[in-house]
Amino acid sequence: MSKERVHRFVSSDFTVRMAAVNATEVVRHMQSLQNTYPLATVALGRGMVGALLMASQLKDGQQVGLLFKGNGALGSVYAEASYEGHVRAYTPNPQYQPPNYDNGLSLKEAIGNGTLSVSRHQPFQKQPFHGTVELVSGEIGQDIAHYLHQSHQIRSLVSLGVYLDSYGKVQAAGGVMIEIMPGVEESLVEKIQQNYEDKKPNISKMLMEGASPADLIAPFMEGIPFQEIDHKHEVEYFCPCTKERVLRAFETLGEAELQDMIDKKESSEVTCQVCGKPYTISVSEIQDVKDRVHKASLH
Ligand SMILES: [Zn+2]
């Protein structure tokens, strides 16, 4: 199967820009790596799609991170994507199950009240850009739209869909982001809103029926001329973890725990929670970490 891309479009008068993606394969891959249960699958999947759509509007080498942090049972949901189509996601509670599914797969309660923090990294830039807004819906898409409006004065429609089968496995995932640029004719905005209300496009259903990214955009843009613009990067689940970073995480265990591991003279198997990559940490490496922690504690 050929790899998907985030497709980008612009209205003929350049005042509306759009992005659409079929992210079924990467969201499925994330689920297989992290064995996520339905609520976390939908949350991480929507986060991944939203991050991919936002990142596609950046420039070479730039990436965007979305941190949804709430007081609900999922705690937090993090998704990150780069302009080049790399994407990954993480939640500390991938196997959270609600007491019942009376509310369906509503994320509102699972995430709870909280904030969305968006970071934007550029190469050679030490301090990333950060913006934080209150969560308005907890359903991811609307929260991204709220962020774009609050932090960048961009009005938008963000529609994200993750469809699971009755076993909770990902059947389809994707989304659409439509952004209104300054200087737009208000009649154009009204037309898009009218299209949206008339058609109520269901992204995951359309993907299940084989819709292409251009098909996903079409119902929103009926009667408005637009064309696709170049964005050749393929979407891929990618985690930039290294042994160095895994060792840094070991530092948080504390000296006593580390000494205990050294006494047992056993190397440790650690897997990255984001991508499942296994790392073997030798006893001497654990000793190095402990020495480092000890040194730091003397300062
Ligand atoms: Zn990793």
mmCIF file of N, CA and C in Angstrom, residues 159 195-204 206 216 219-220:
data_model
loop_
_atom_site.group_PDB
_atom_site.id
_atom_site.type_symbol
_atom_site.label_atom_id
_atom_site.label_comp_id
_atom_site.label_asym_id
_atom_site.label_seq_id
_atom_site.Cartn_x
_atom_site.Cartn_y
_atom_site.Cartn_z
ATOM 1 N N SER A 159 -11.950 19.371 11.533
ATOM 2 C CA SER A 159 -12.825 18.215 11.657
ATOM 3 C C SER A 159 -11.974 16.948 11.627
ATOM 4 N N ASN A 195 -22.193 25.442 3.845
ATOM 5 C CA ASN A 195 -21.864 24.092 3.350
ATOM 6 C C ASN A 195 -21.740 23.112 4.502
ATOM 7 N N TYR A 196 -21.036 23.554 5.546
ATOM 8 C CA TYR A 196 -20.793 22.694 6.701
ATOM 9 C C TYR A 196 -22.102 22.317 7.376
ATOM 10 N N GLU A 197 -22.986 23.310 7.552
ATOM 11 C CA GLU A 197 -24.261 23.034 8.214
ATOM 12 C C GLU A 197 -25.179 22.174 7.353
ATOM 13 N N ASP A 198 -25.154 22.423 6.041
ATOM 14 C CA ASP A 198 -26.008 21.647 5.137
ATOM 15 C C ASP A 198 -25.581 20.184 5.072
ATOM 16 N N LYS A 199 -24.281 19.957 4.993
ATOM 17 C CA LYS A 199 -23.789 18.606 4.680
ATOM 18 C C LYS A 199 -23.297 17.834 5.893
ATOM 19 N N LYS A 200 -22.965 18.543 6.967
ATOM 20 C CA LYS A 200 -22.422 17.876 8.156
ATOM 21 C C LYS A 200 -21.477 16.732 7.783
ATOM 22 N N PRO A 201 -20.374 17.045 7.109
ATOM 23 C CA PRO A 201 -19.496 15.978 6.618
ATOM 24 C C PRO A 201 -18.972 15.099 7.758
ATOM 25 N N ASN A 202 -19.086 13.790 7.593
ATOM 26 C CA ASN A 202 -18.606 12.839 8.583
ATOM 27 C C ASN A 202 -17.297 12.227 8.063
ATOM 28 N N ILE A 203 -16.172 12.731 8.590
ATOM 29 C CA ILE A 203 -14.853 12.385 8.049
ATOM 30 C C ILE A 203 -14.583 10.880 8.072
ATOM 31 N N SER A 204 -14.810 10.234 9.233
ATOM 32 C CA SER A 204 -14.441 8.820 9.289
ATOM 33 C C SER A 204 -15.335 7.977 8.381
ATOM 34 N N MET A 206 -16.662 9.008 5.556
ATOM 35 C CA MET A 206 -16.183 9.241 4.193
ATOM 36 C C MET A 206 -14.917 8.435 3.902
ATOM 37 N N LEU A 216 -12.478 14.739 0.860
ATOM 38 C CA LEU A 216 -12.811 15.173 2.226
ATOM 39 C C LEU A 216 -13.051 16.681 2.265
ATOM 40 N N PRO A 219 -16.958 18.723 0.275
ATOM 41 C CA PRO A 219 -18.252 19.199 0.791
ATOM 42 C C PRO A 219 -18.185 20.562 1.476
ATOM 43 N N PHE A 220 -17.051 20.875 2.106
ATOM 44 C CA PHE A 220 -16.895 22.171 2.767
ATOM 45 C C PHE A 220 -16.790 23.300 1.739
#
